[in-house]
Coordinates of C-alpha atoms in Angstrom, one line a residue:
Chain A
M19 CA 24.9 88.4 -20.1
S20 CA 22.1 85.6 -20.1
A21 CA 23.8 83.9 -17.4
S22 CA 23.2 86.8 -14.9
P23 CA 19.4 86.7 -14.9
T24 CA 19.2 82.8 -14.5
F25 CA 21.5 83.0 -11.6
V26 CA 19.6 85.9 -10.0
A27 CA 16.3 83.7 -10.6
R28 CA 17.7 80.5 -9.3
T29 CA 19.0 82.0 -6.2
G30 CA 15.7 83.7 -6.0
N31 CA 13.6 80.7 -6.3
F32 CA 16.0 79.3 -3.3
F33 CA 15.4 82.4 -1.4
H34 CA 11.7 82.3 -2.0
R35 CA 11.5 78.5 -0.5
Y36 CA 11.5 80.1 2.7
A37 CA 9.3 83.4 2.0
N38 CA 6.3 81.5 2.9
P39 CA 5.2 83.1 6.2
G40 CA 3.2 80.0 7.2
Q41 CA 6.5 78.0 6.4
F42 CA 8.4 80.7 8.5
L43 CA 6.5 80.4 11.3
K44 CA 6.7 76.8 11.6
L45 CA 10.5 76.3 10.9
G46 CA 11.0 79.5 13.4
A47 CA 9.0 77.4 16.0
R48 CA 10.9 74.5 15.4
L49 CA 14.0 76.5 15.6
Q50 CA 13.2 78.6 18.6
P51 CA 14.2 76.3 21.3
W52 CA 17.4 75.3 19.5
L53 CA 18.5 78.7 19.8
T54 CA 17.2 79.7 23.0
W55 CA 18.4 77.2 25.3
P56 CA 22.1 77.0 23.9
A57 CA 22.2 80.9 24.1
I58 CA 21.3 80.9 27.6
L59 CA 23.5 77.8 28.8
L60 CA 26.4 79.1 26.9
T61 CA 26.3 82.7 27.9
L62 CA 25.9 81.7 31.4
T63 CA 28.7 79.8 31.4
G64 CA 31.0 81.9 29.3
L65 CA 30.4 85.0 31.5
G66 CA 30.4 83.3 34.5
W67 CA 33.8 81.8 33.8
G68 CA 35.0 84.9 32.6
L69 CA 33.9 86.8 35.7
F70 CA 35.0 84.2 38.6
F71 CA 37.2 81.7 37.2
S72 CA 39.6 83.3 34.5
P73 CA 42.6 85.0 35.5
A74 CA 43.0 88.8 35.6
D75 CA 45.3 90.4 33.0
W76 CA 48.8 90.8 34.2
Q77 CA 48.6 94.6 32.9
Q78 CA 44.9 95.4 33.1
G79 CA 44.2 93.5 36.1
D80 CA 40.3 92.6 36.7
S81 CA 39.3 95.2 34.5
V82 CA 40.0 92.5 31.4
R83 CA 36.8 90.9 32.5
I84 CA 34.9 93.7 30.8
M85 CA 36.3 91.9 27.4
Y86 CA 33.7 88.9 27.7
V87 CA 31.0 91.2 27.3
H88 CA 32.4 94.0 25.1
V89 CA 34.1 91.5 22.5
P90 CA 31.1 89.6 21.7
A91 CA 28.8 92.9 22.0
A92 CA 31.3 94.5 19.2
M93 CA 31.3 91.1 16.8
L94 CA 27.5 91.4 17.2
A95 CA 27.1 94.8 16.4
S96 CA 28.8 94.2 13.3
A97 CA 27.1 90.7 12.6
G98 CA 24.0 92.2 13.3
Y99 CA 24.4 95.1 10.5
A100 CA 25.9 92.5 7.9
G101 CA 22.7 90.7 8.3
L102 CA 20.8 94.0 8.0
A103 CA 22.6 94.7 4.6
I104 CA 21.9 91.0 3.6
C105 CA 18.0 91.6 4.2
G106 CA 18.5 95.0 2.3
L107 CA 19.8 93.0 -0.6
L108 CA 17.0 90.2 -0.5
S109 CA 14.6 92.8 -0.6
L110 CA 16.0 95.0 -3.3
V111 CA 17.0 92.5 -5.8
W112 CA 14.5 89.4 -4.7
R113 CA 11.6 91.3 -3.0
H114 CA 11.7 88.8 -0.4
P115 CA 8.7 89.5 1.9
L116 CA 10.2 88.4 5.3
A117 CA 13.5 90.3 4.6
D118 CA 11.7 93.5 5.2
L119 CA 10.1 92.0 8.2
A120 CA 13.4 90.7 9.5
A121 CA 15.3 94.1 9.0
V122 CA 12.3 96.0 10.8
E123 CA 13.4 93.6 13.7
I124 CA 17.2 93.2 13.5
G125 CA 17.4 97.0 13.7
P126 CA 16.3 97.8 17.6
V127 CA 18.2 94.7 18.6
G128 CA 21.4 95.7 16.7
A129 CA 21.4 99.3 17.9
S130 CA 21.1 98.0 21.6
I131 CA 24.0 95.7 21.2
T132 CA 26.1 98.5 19.5
A133 CA 24.9 100.9 22.5
L134 CA 26.2 98.1 25.0
C135 CA 29.7 97.5 23.1
L136 CA 30.1 101.7 23.1
A137 CA 29.2 101.7 26.9
T138 CA 31.1 98.7 28.0
G139 CA 34.1 100.1 25.8
S140 CA 33.7 103.4 28.0
L141 CA 33.6 101.2 31.0
W142 CA 36.9 99.5 29.8
G143 CA 38.2 102.8 28.8
K144 CA 38.1 104.7 31.8
P145 CA 40.1 102.9 34.2
M146 CA 42.6 101.7 31.4
W147 CA 43.0 105.1 29.5
G148 CA 41.7 107.4 32.1
T149 CA 39.0 108.3 29.9
W150 CA 35.5 107.5 28.9
W151 CA 35.9 108.4 25.2
V152 CA 38.5 109.3 22.5
W153 CA 37.8 110.3 18.8
D154 CA 40.3 107.3 17.7
A155 CA 39.3 105.5 14.6
R156 CA 37.6 102.3 16.0
L157 CA 35.4 104.1 18.4
T158 CA 34.1 106.4 15.9
S159 CA 33.6 103.9 13.4
V160 CA 31.0 101.9 15.7
L161 CA 29.7 105.4 16.9
V162 CA 28.8 105.8 13.2
L163 CA 27.3 102.2 13.0
F164 CA 25.1 102.9 15.9
F165 CA 23.9 106.2 14.0
L166 CA 23.4 103.9 10.8
Y167 CA 21.3 101.5 12.8
L168 CA 19.2 104.5 14.4
G169 CA 19.0 106.0 10.9
H170 CA 17.6 102.5 9.6
I171 CA 15.2 102.2 12.4
A172 CA 13.7 105.8 11.7
L173 CA 13.8 105.6 8.0
I174 CA 11.8 102.1 7.9
R175 CA 9.1 103.9 9.8
A176 CA 9.2 107.5 8.3
F177 CA 6.7 106.7 5.3
D178 CA 3.0 106.1 5.5
D179 CA 3.7 103.4 2.7
P180 CA 5.8 100.6 4.5
Q181 CA 7.0 99.5 1.1
R182 CA 8.9 102.9 0.5
G183 CA 10.2 102.8 4.0
Y184 CA 11.2 99.3 3.5
K185 CA 13.2 100.1 0.0
A186 CA 15.0 103.2 1.7
A187 CA 15.9 101.5 4.7
A188 CA 17.4 98.7 2.5
I189 CA 19.7 101.4 0.3
L190 CA 20.5 102.7 3.8
A191 CA 21.5 99.0 5.1
L192 CA 23.2 98.4 1.8
A193 CA 25.3 101.7 1.7
G194 CA 26.2 101.6 5.5
A195 CA 27.5 98.1 5.2
V196 CA 31.0 100.2 4.0
D197 CA 31.6 101.1 7.5
L198 CA 32.2 97.3 8.3
P199 CA 35.5 96.7 6.8
I200 CA 36.4 100.3 8.2
I201 CA 35.6 99.1 11.7
K202 CA 37.4 95.6 11.3
F203 CA 40.5 97.6 9.8
S204 CA 40.6 100.4 11.8
V205 CA 43.2 99.3 13.9
Q206 CA 45.6 98.4 11.2
W207 CA 45.0 101.5 9.1
W208 CA 45.3 104.0 11.7
N209 CA 47.5 104.6 14.8
T210 CA 44.8 104.1 17.3
L211 CA 44.5 104.0 21.0
H212 CA 42.1 101.0 20.8
Q213 CA 44.3 97.7 20.8
P214 CA 44.6 95.4 17.7
D215 CA 42.5 92.4 17.6
S216 CA 43.6 89.6 19.8
I217 CA 41.9 87.1 17.3
T218 CA 42.2 86.9 14.0
L219 CA 40.9 84.4 11.0
T220 CA 44.8 83.8 9.9
G221 CA 46.8 83.9 12.8
A222 CA 47.0 82.5 16.2
P223 CA 45.2 84.2 18.9
T224 CA 47.5 86.5 20.9
M225 CA 45.7 85.5 24.4
S226 CA 45.7 82.6 26.9
S227 CA 43.4 79.8 26.4
S228 CA 42.1 80.5 29.9
M229 CA 40.7 83.7 28.4
L230 CA 40.0 82.4 25.3
W231 CA 37.6 79.9 26.1
P232 CA 35.4 81.6 28.3
L233 CA 35.2 84.5 25.4
A234 CA 34.5 81.9 22.5
L235 CA 31.7 80.8 24.8
S236 CA 30.3 83.9 25.8
A237 CA 30.4 85.0 22.1
L238 CA 29.0 82.0 20.6
G239 CA 26.0 82.5 23.5
M240 CA 25.5 85.8 22.7
G241 CA 25.5 85.2 19.3
L242 CA 22.7 82.4 19.4
G243 CA 20.7 84.7 21.8
F244 CA 20.9 87.4 19.3
A245 CA 19.6 84.8 16.8
A246 CA 17.0 83.6 19.0
I247 CA 15.7 87.2 19.7
V248 CA 15.5 88.2 16.0
V249 CA 13.6 84.9 15.2
A250 CA 11.3 85.3 18.1
R251 CA 10.6 89.1 16.7
T252 CA 10.2 88.0 13.4
R253 CA 7.9 85.4 14.1
A254 CA 5.9 88.0 16.2
A255 CA 6.0 90.4 13.3
V256 CA 4.6 87.4 10.7
M257 CA 1.8 87.0 13.2
E258 CA 1.3 91.1 13.3
S259 CA 0.9 91.2 9.4
R260 CA -1.4 88.4 9.6
I261 CA -3.7 90.0 12.1
R262 CA -3.4 92.9 10.2
A263 CA -4.8 91.1 7.2
L264 CA -7.5 89.5 9.2
L265 CA -8.7 92.7 10.9
S266 CA -8.8 94.6 7.6
S267 CA -10.5 92.0 5.2
P268 CA -14.0 92.5 6.9
R269 CA -13.6 96.0 6.6
R270 CA -13.0 96.1 2.9
R271 CA -15.6 93.8 2.3
G272 CA -17.8 96.2 4.3
N273 CA -16.5 99.2 2.4
A274 CA -17.1 97.4 -1.1
A275 CA -20.7 96.5 -0.1
Chain B
M17 CA 39.0 94.6 42.9
T18 CA 39.3 98.3 42.2
H19 CA 37.9 98.1 38.9
L20 CA 34.3 96.2 40.3
P21 CA 32.1 99.2 39.8
Y22 CA 33.2 99.4 35.9
I23 CA 32.8 95.3 35.9
A24 CA 29.5 95.3 37.7
A25 CA 28.3 98.2 35.5
S26 CA 29.2 96.3 32.4
Y27 CA 27.7 92.8 33.2
G28 CA 24.6 94.7 34.7
L29 CA 23.9 96.8 31.4
F30 CA 24.1 93.3 29.6
A31 CA 21.5 91.5 32.0
I32 CA 19.4 94.2 31.8
M33 CA 19.7 94.5 28.1
A34 CA 19.1 90.8 27.5
L35 CA 16.3 90.4 29.8
V36 CA 14.3 93.4 28.4
F37 CA 14.7 92.1 24.9
S38 CA 14.0 88.5 25.6
V39 CA 11.0 88.8 28.0
G40 CA 9.8 91.5 25.2
A41 CA 10.0 89.0 22.6
A42 CA 8.5 86.1 24.4
L43 CA 5.4 88.2 25.8
R44 CA 4.9 89.7 22.3
L45 CA 5.0 86.3 20.9
K46 CA 2.5 84.7 23.6
R47 CA -0.1 87.9 22.8
D48 CA 0.2 87.5 19.1
R49 CA -0.3 84.0 19.2
I50 CA -3.4 84.5 21.4
R51 CA -4.8 87.3 19.2
L52 CA -4.2 85.2 15.8
A53 CA -5.8 82.4 17.4
T54 CA -8.8 84.1 18.5
L55 CA -9.2 86.2 15.2
E56 CA -8.6 82.8 12.9
Q57 CA -11.3 81.1 15.2
K58 CA -13.7 84.0 14.5
A59 CA -13.1 84.6 11.0
P60 CA -15.0 81.3 9.4
R61 CA -17.8 82.3 11.9
K62 CA -18.2 85.8 10.4
A63 CA -18.1 84.3 6.7
G64 CA -20.7 81.9 7.8
A65 CA -22.7 84.7 9.6
A66 CA -22.7 87.0 6.7
P67 CA -25.2 85.2 4.3
Q68 CA -27.6 85.5 7.1
S69 CA -27.6 89.1 8.0

């Protein structure tokens, strides 16, 4: 039993090493160009390759090109929520001050990328399935993820005391993480209209390398872009909290006097 | 390319979203950096000015 608090304390020390806002601003400023420029380069290369140079699918024709936006968006929707859940864990267990600020900033970006995933899925579904939407397990579980993001955004701003909002949102983020394996395995657990995964960690991909490469590049580029935007927004949030502290300190002194 | 409108809409939506978020984040960072620098410059002056008043 004594090993558990030691582990928690040790892990907490590791995370708190990067909790200092000043250190985070320095690290973020150094990291920003290394995320931003590769993101722009890889996304443009991947999407350009997918749009103009990759082959059309023998069954789906050119509409398969929607995949180069839809699949990375779907991956990022889940990855973003996993990030939100990690922030929730860091906030609840270790009271990491930056985890709450990061969670506030991940929410809108994650919700938008999930909306993009749903929209591009509909745009792909209409010509392929003949319908914009079906209450299929994969589509419905991603829609639930979108509502979880919206709930998180609303909850974190719903309290006068920000700490209560952070705590409630962290609990929602952790509880909502149960949707992630449901999204991942929905195409295996249920008979869905949505196709099974073409890329898995264990098996060989079931798509041609002429499609796989542009998809990998756009997924990597969009992933770095997501990280770059979240880092930039979190840096801005840290600066805003410093600004609020600077603005409120003379008032406090004035009130005390 | 009979599916061109669907493809264009997908890429267009992504481009709009990427632009809105990246430009928004860049402008927010720039504004906050300027405000913070201004406040941090003023802060010591105020502290120095307090005893005189």
